[in-house]
Amino acid sequence: MRVLSYNIHHGRGTDGKIDLDRLANVIRSADPDLVAVQEVDQDTRRNGMVNQVETLAVQTSLHGKFAKQIDYDGGEYGQAVLSKYPVESLEVHWLPGDPIRERRIVGVAEILIHETRLRFATTHLHHSRADLREKQATELNRLLACGSTPVIIAGDFNAKPASLAMQTLEAKWRIATTE
């Protein structure tokens, strides 16, 4: 199974241009089964009122579901799951954070892949506060590291491999990029 995590920065590239065609090309070239997408706009003024999940799903021939994090700029902002397989449901769980600023979430999709039920989670941990990343990692473990259904967590962890947040996750999860 090929899994991709992609922080799309609301579609804006390093050249400052919003270009969903370019993002879709990157996703298609990786040929993923599952994609965790962070920093997604839905119908915001800054991206021209475009439904980015629907657009990327069409352009990549993948199924897409949006996980709303906050209301933003006339629309919504959050994360998404793209999948070769139909997404049966998607739940949003709040992670510990600063309620005055952008709260963080984990979006958890239920997907049936060749008669095997899978939970696929997308998250984006706090960008500057290690203490919040550590609490968020602990909450991910509490929410997802139990039960008999296989789970894959992907996202922008904003953490170095030796950080306490990653060590917290490694206590319950096998890190794919370390093997």
PDB file of C-alpha atoms in Angstrom:
ATOM      1  CA  MET A   1       0.000   0.000   0.000  1.00  0.00           C
ATOM      2  CA  ARG A   2       1.301   3.437  -0.945  1.00  0.00           C
ATOM      3  CA  VAL A   3       0.469   6.308   1.438  1.00  0.00           C
ATOM      4  CA  LEU A   4       1.188   9.972   0.785  1.00  0.00           C
ATOM      5  CA  SER A   5       1.004  12.866   3.217  1.00  0.00           C
ATOM      6  CA  TYR A   6       0.865  16.272   1.559  1.00  0.00           C
ATOM      7  CA  ASN A   7       0.665  19.708   3.175  1.00  0.00           C
ATOM      8  CA  ILE A   8      -0.690  21.741   0.258  1.00  0.00           C
ATOM      9  CA  HIS A   9      -0.505  25.160   1.997  1.00  0.00           C
ATOM     10  CA  HIS A  10      -4.034  25.953   0.686  1.00  0.00           C
ATOM     11  CA  GLY A  11      -2.803  25.252  -2.851  1.00  0.00           C
ATOM     12  CA  ARG A  12      -0.046  27.863  -2.884  1.00  0.00           C
ATOM     13  CA  GLY A  13       3.326  26.765  -4.247  1.00  0.00           C
ATOM     14  CA  THR A  14       6.754  28.160  -3.410  1.00  0.00           C
ATOM     15  CA  ASP A  15       6.264  30.534  -6.349  1.00  0.00           C
ATOM     16  CA  GLY A  16       3.264  32.079  -4.575  1.00  0.00           C
ATOM     17  CA  LYS A  17       0.728  30.786  -7.121  1.00  0.00           C
ATOM     18  CA  ILE A  18      -2.326  28.710  -6.236  1.00  0.00           C
ATOM     19  CA  ASP A  19      -2.243  25.840  -8.725  1.00  0.00           C
ATOM     20  CA  LEU A  20      -4.369  22.764  -8.036  1.00  0.00           C
ATOM     21  CA  ASP A  21      -3.413  21.232 -11.399  1.00  0.00           C
ATOM     22  CA  ARG A  22       0.213  21.186 -10.245  1.00  0.00           C
ATOM     23  CA  LEU A  23      -0.775  19.591  -6.919  1.00  0.00           C
ATOM     24  CA  ALA A  24      -2.887  16.966  -8.685  1.00  0.00           C
ATOM     25  CA  ASN A  25       0.087  16.107 -10.919  1.00  0.00           C
ATOM     26  CA  VAL A  26       2.267  15.539  -7.857  1.00  0.00           C
ATOM     27  CA  ILE A  27      -0.365  13.276  -6.300  1.00  0.00           C
ATOM     28  CA  ARG A  28      -0.945  11.312  -9.533  1.00  0.00           C
ATOM     29  CA  SER A  29       2.808  10.848 -10.046  1.00  0.00           C
ATOM     30  CA  ALA A  30       3.080   9.196  -6.609  1.00  0.00           C
ATOM     31  CA  ASP A  31       0.203   6.810  -7.480  1.00  0.00           C
ATOM     32  CA  PRO A  32      -0.956   6.584  -3.851  1.00  0.00           C
ATOM     33  CA  ASP A  33      -3.683   4.384  -2.439  1.00  0.00           C
ATOM     34  CA  LEU A  34      -4.320   6.865   0.380  1.00  0.00           C
ATOM     35  CA  VAL A  35      -3.474  10.560   0.756  1.00  0.00           C
ATOM     36  CA  ALA A  36      -3.571  12.639   3.940  1.00  0.00           C
ATOM     37  CA  VAL A  37      -3.850  16.287   2.890  1.00  0.00           C
ATOM     38  CA  GLN A  38      -3.213  19.196   5.252  1.00  0.00           C
ATOM     39  CA  GLU A  39      -3.958  22.938   4.959  1.00  0.00           C
ATOM     40  CA  VAL A  40      -6.955  22.592   2.657  1.00  0.00           C
ATOM     41  CA  ASP A  41      -9.340  25.442   1.770  1.00  0.00           C
ATOM     42  CA  GLN A  42     -13.000  24.862   0.986  1.00  0.00           C
ATOM     43  CA  ASP A  43     -14.728  27.724  -0.788  1.00  0.00           C
ATOM     44  CA  THR A  44     -12.587  30.491   0.733  1.00  0.00           C
ATOM     45  CA  ARG A  45     -12.079  33.893  -0.827  1.00  0.00           C
ATOM     46  CA  ARG A  46      -8.296  33.457  -0.865  1.00  0.00           C
ATOM     47  CA  ASN A  47      -8.602  30.525  -3.292  1.00  0.00           C
ATOM     48  CA  GLY A  48     -11.398  31.921  -5.428  1.00  0.00           C
ATOM     49  CA  MET A  49     -14.237  30.020  -3.689  1.00  0.00           C
ATOM     50  CA  VAL A  50     -12.925  26.670  -4.980  1.00  0.00           C
ATOM     51  CA  ASN A  51     -13.800  23.373  -3.296  1.00  0.00           C
ATOM     52  CA  GLN A  52     -10.235  22.060  -3.200  1.00  0.00           C
ATOM     53  CA  VAL A  53     -11.104  18.536  -2.074  1.00  0.00           C
ATOM     54  CA  GLU A  54     -13.665  18.035  -4.822  1.00  0.00           C
ATOM     55  CA  THR A  55     -11.295  19.527  -7.410  1.00  0.00           C
ATOM     56  CA  LEU A  56      -8.331  17.371  -6.343  1.00  0.00           C
ATOM     57  CA  ALA A  57     -10.526  14.261  -6.171  1.00  0.00           C
ATOM     58  CA  VAL A  58     -11.705  14.793  -9.744  1.00  0.00           C
ATOM     59  CA  GLN A  59      -8.236  15.639 -11.057  1.00  0.00           C
ATOM     60  CA  THR A  60      -6.633  12.601  -9.398  1.00  0.00           C
ATOM     61  CA  SER A  61      -9.535  10.147  -9.906  1.00  0.00           C
ATOM     62  CA  LEU A  62      -9.587   9.539  -6.141  1.00  0.00           C
ATOM     63  CA  HIS A  63     -12.425   9.663  -3.619  1.00  0.00           C
ATOM     64  CA  GLY A  64     -12.216  12.685  -1.327  1.00  0.00           C
ATOM     65  CA  LYS A  65     -13.568  13.742   2.071  1.00  0.00           C
ATOM     66  CA  PHE A  66     -12.997  17.022   3.902  1.00  0.00           C
ATOM     67  CA  ALA A  67     -12.285  17.312   7.639  1.00  0.00           C
ATOM     68  CA  LYS A  68     -13.287  20.797   8.771  1.00  0.00           C
ATOM     69  CA  GLN A  69     -11.017  22.448  11.280  1.00  0.00           C
ATOM     70  CA  ILE A  70     -12.209  26.074  11.302  1.00  0.00           C
ATOM     71  CA  ASP A  71     -14.376  28.585   9.478  1.00  0.00           C
ATOM     72  CA  TYR A  72     -12.074  30.772   7.425  1.00  0.00           C
ATOM     73  CA  ASP A  73     -12.302  33.637   4.920  1.00  0.00           C
ATOM     74  CA  GLY A  74     -15.902  32.998   3.851  1.00  0.00           C
ATOM     75  CA  GLY A  75     -15.445  29.215   3.722  1.00  0.00           C
ATOM     76  CA  GLU A  76     -13.715  26.471   5.667  1.00  0.00           C
ATOM     77  CA  TYR A  77     -10.174  25.327   6.333  1.00  0.00           C
ATOM     78  CA  GLY A  78      -8.933  21.921   7.429  1.00  0.00           C
ATOM     79  CA  GLN A  79      -7.652  18.638   6.118  1.00  0.00           C
ATOM     80  CA  ALA A  80      -8.742  15.957   3.704  1.00  0.00           C
ATOM     81  CA  VAL A  81      -8.450  12.315   2.824  1.00  0.00           C
ATOM     82  CA  LEU A  82      -8.109  11.132  -0.765  1.00  0.00           C
ATOM     83  CA  SER A  83      -8.425   7.416  -1.446  1.00  0.00           C
ATOM     84  CA  LYS A  84      -8.510   4.933  -4.318  1.00  0.00           C
ATOM     85  CA  TYR A  85     -11.278   3.237  -2.352  1.00  0.00           C
ATOM     86  CA  PRO A  86     -14.610   4.779  -1.296  1.00  0.00           C
ATOM     87  CA  VAL A  87     -14.463   6.572   2.043  1.00  0.00           C
ATOM     88  CA  GLU A  88     -17.357   5.233   4.086  1.00  0.00           C
ATOM     89  CA  SER A  89     -17.216   7.891   6.794  1.00  0.00           C
ATOM     90  CA  LEU A  90     -14.961  10.551   8.261  1.00  0.00           C
ATOM     91  CA  GLU A  91     -14.923  11.719  11.878  1.00  0.00           C
ATOM     92  CA  VAL A  92     -13.178  14.813  13.189  1.00  0.00           C
ATOM     93  CA  HIS A  93     -11.598  14.773  16.666  1.00  0.00           C
ATOM     94  CA  TRP A  94     -10.189  17.839  18.397  1.00  0.00           C
ATOM     95  CA  LEU A  95      -6.637  17.679  19.655  1.00  0.00           C
ATOM     96  CA  PRO A  96      -5.295  19.643  22.644  1.00  0.00           C
ATOM     97  CA  GLY A  97      -4.353  23.166  21.722  1.00  0.00           C
ATOM     98  CA  ASP A  98      -4.796  26.865  22.090  1.00  0.00           C
ATOM     99  CA  PRO A  99      -8.494  27.700  21.546  1.00  0.00           C
ATOM    100  CA  ILE A 100      -7.673  31.331  20.731  1.00  0.00           C
ATOM    101  CA  ARG A 101      -5.575  30.297  17.727  1.00  0.00           C
ATOM    102  CA  GLU A 102      -6.108  27.598  15.123  1.00  0.00           C
ATOM    103  CA  ARG A 103      -7.168  24.425  16.952  1.00  0.00           C
ATOM    104  CA  ARG A 104      -5.733  21.170  15.626  1.00  0.00           C
ATOM    105  CA  ILE A 105      -7.670  18.079  14.597  1.00  0.00           C
ATOM    106  CA  VAL A 106      -7.318  14.536  13.428  1.00  0.00           C
ATOM    107  CA  GLY A 107      -9.669  13.420  10.667  1.00  0.00           C
ATOM    108  CA  VAL A 108     -10.291   9.672  10.775  1.00  0.00           C
ATOM    109  CA  ALA A 109     -11.723   7.959   7.692  1.00  0.00           C
ATOM    110  CA  GLU A 110     -13.227   4.486   7.562  1.00  0.00           C
ATOM    111  CA  ILE A 111     -12.286   2.763   4.324  1.00  0.00           C
ATOM    112  CA  LEU A 112     -12.976  -0.766   3.093  1.00  0.00           C
ATOM    113  CA  ILE A 113     -10.038  -2.099   1.082  1.00  0.00           C
ATOM    114  CA  HIS A 114     -10.490  -5.572  -0.429  1.00  0.00           C
ATOM    115  CA  GLU A 115     -12.746  -6.724   2.428  1.00  0.00           C
ATOM    116  CA  THR A 116     -10.441  -5.255   5.090  1.00  0.00           C
ATOM    117  CA  ARG A 117     -11.726  -2.323   7.108  1.00  0.00           C
ATOM    118  CA  LEU A 118      -9.076   0.336   7.732  1.00  0.00           C
ATOM    119  CA  ARG A 119      -9.018   3.594   9.661  1.00  0.00           C
ATOM    120  CA  PHE A 120      -6.904   6.243   7.927  1.00  0.00           C
ATOM    121  CA  ALA A 121      -6.122   9.379   9.894  1.00  0.00           C
ATOM    122  CA  THR A 122      -4.816  12.750   8.754  1.00  0.00           C
ATOM    123  CA  THR A 123      -3.413  15.259  11.212  1.00  0.00           C
ATOM    124  CA  HIS A 124      -1.357  18.428  11.421  1.00  0.00           C
ATOM    125  CA  LEU A 125       0.354  18.984  14.748  1.00  0.00           C
ATOM    126  CA  HIS A 126       1.213  22.398  16.156  1.00  0.00           C
ATOM    127  CA  HIS A 127       3.909  24.175  14.178  1.00  0.00           C
ATOM    128  CA  SER A 128       5.772  26.015  16.943  1.00  0.00           C
ATOM    129  CA  ARG A 129       4.948  24.675  20.397  1.00  0.00           C
ATOM    130  CA  ALA A 130       6.594  21.384  21.354  1.00  0.00           C
ATOM    131  CA  ASP A 131       4.455  21.115  24.507  1.00  0.00           C
ATOM    132  CA  LEU A 132       1.268  21.143  22.404  1.00  0.00           C
ATOM    133  CA  ARG A 133       2.719  18.644  19.885  1.00  0.00           C
ATOM    134  CA  GLU A 134       3.484  16.290  22.791  1.00  0.00           C
ATOM    135  CA  LYS A 135      -0.076  16.584  24.145  1.00  0.00           C
ATOM    136  CA  GLN A 136      -1.447  16.108  20.633  1.00  0.00           C
ATOM    137  CA  ALA A 137       0.677  12.962  20.128  1.00  0.00           C
ATOM    138  CA  THR A 138      -0.577  11.590  23.449  1.00  0.00           C
ATOM    139  CA  GLU A 139      -4.166  12.236  22.344  1.00  0.00           C
ATOM    140  CA  LEU A 140      -3.566  10.526  18.987  1.00  0.00           C
ATOM    141  CA  ASN A 141      -2.371   7.467  20.896  1.00  0.00           C
ATOM    142  CA  ARG A 142      -5.433   7.552  23.154  1.00  0.00           C
ATOM    143  CA  LEU A 143      -7.872   7.952  20.267  1.00  0.00           C
ATOM    144  CA  LEU A 144      -6.372   5.577  17.721  1.00  0.00           C
ATOM    145  CA  ALA A 145      -3.960   3.042  19.254  1.00  0.00           C
ATOM    146  CA  CYS A 146      -6.683   0.671  20.433  1.00  0.00           C
ATOM    147  CA  GLY A 147      -9.097  -1.770  18.911  1.00  0.00           C
ATOM    148  CA  SER A 148      -8.714  -4.468  16.303  1.00  0.00           C
ATOM    149  CA  THR A 149      -9.196  -2.342  13.159  1.00  0.00           C
ATOM    150  CA  PRO A 150      -5.882  -1.489  11.451  1.00  0.00           C
ATOM    151  CA  VAL A 151      -5.013   2.230  11.604  1.00  0.00           C
ATOM    152  CA  ILE A 152      -2.630   4.374   9.592  1.00  0.00           C
ATOM    153  CA  ILE A 153      -1.846   7.896  10.811  1.00  0.00           C
ATOM    154  CA  ALA A 154      -0.289  10.293   8.337  1.00  0.00           C
ATOM    155  CA  GLY A 155       0.228  14.006   8.464  1.00  0.00           C
ATOM    156  CA  ASP A 156       2.399  17.005   9.031  1.00  0.00           C
ATOM    157  CA  PHE A 157       3.784  16.280  12.487  1.00  0.00           C
ATOM    158  CA  ASN A 158       6.010  19.390  12.549  1.00  0.00           C
ATOM    159  CA  ALA A 159       8.488  17.359  14.603  1.00  0.00           C
ATOM    160  CA  LYS A 160      11.980  15.981  14.237  1.00  0.00           C
ATOM    161  CA  PRO A 161      12.411  12.204  14.570  1.00  0.00           C
ATOM    162  CA  ALA A 162      14.127  12.491  17.987  1.00  0.00           C
ATOM    163  CA  SER A 163      11.485  14.848  19.439  1.00  0.00           C
ATOM    164  CA  LEU A 164       9.375  13.892  22.426  1.00  0.00           C
ATOM    165  CA  ALA A 165       6.227  14.065  20.270  1.00  0.00           C
ATOM    166  CA  MET A 166       7.631  11.473  17.849  1.00  0.00           C
ATOM    167  CA  GLN A 167       8.913   9.322  20.711  1.00  0.00           C
ATOM    168  CA  THR A 168       5.394   9.400  22.166  1.00  0.00           C
ATOM    169  CA  LEU A 169       3.981   8.183  18.859  1.00  0.00           C
ATOM    170  CA  GLU A 170       6.702   5.552  18.452  1.00  0.00           C
ATOM    171  CA  ALA A 171       5.642   4.041  21.787  1.00  0.00           C
ATOM    172  CA  LYS A 172       2.399   2.886  20.082  1.00  0.00           C
ATOM    173  CA  TRP A 173       3.081   3.027  16.339  1.00  0.00           C
ATOM    174  CA  ARG A 174       5.580   1.758  13.829  1.00  0.00           C
ATOM    175  CA  ILE A 175       7.020   4.741  11.931  1.00  0.00           C
ATOM    176  CA  ALA A 176       7.055   3.848   8.231  1.00  0.00           C
ATOM    177  CA  THR A 177       9.839   6.242   7.261  1.00  0.00           C
ATOM    178  CA  THR A 178      12.288   4.682   9.731  1.00  0.00           C
ATOM    179  CA  GLU A 179      12.300   1.270   8.086  1.00  0.00           C
TER     180      GLU A 179
END
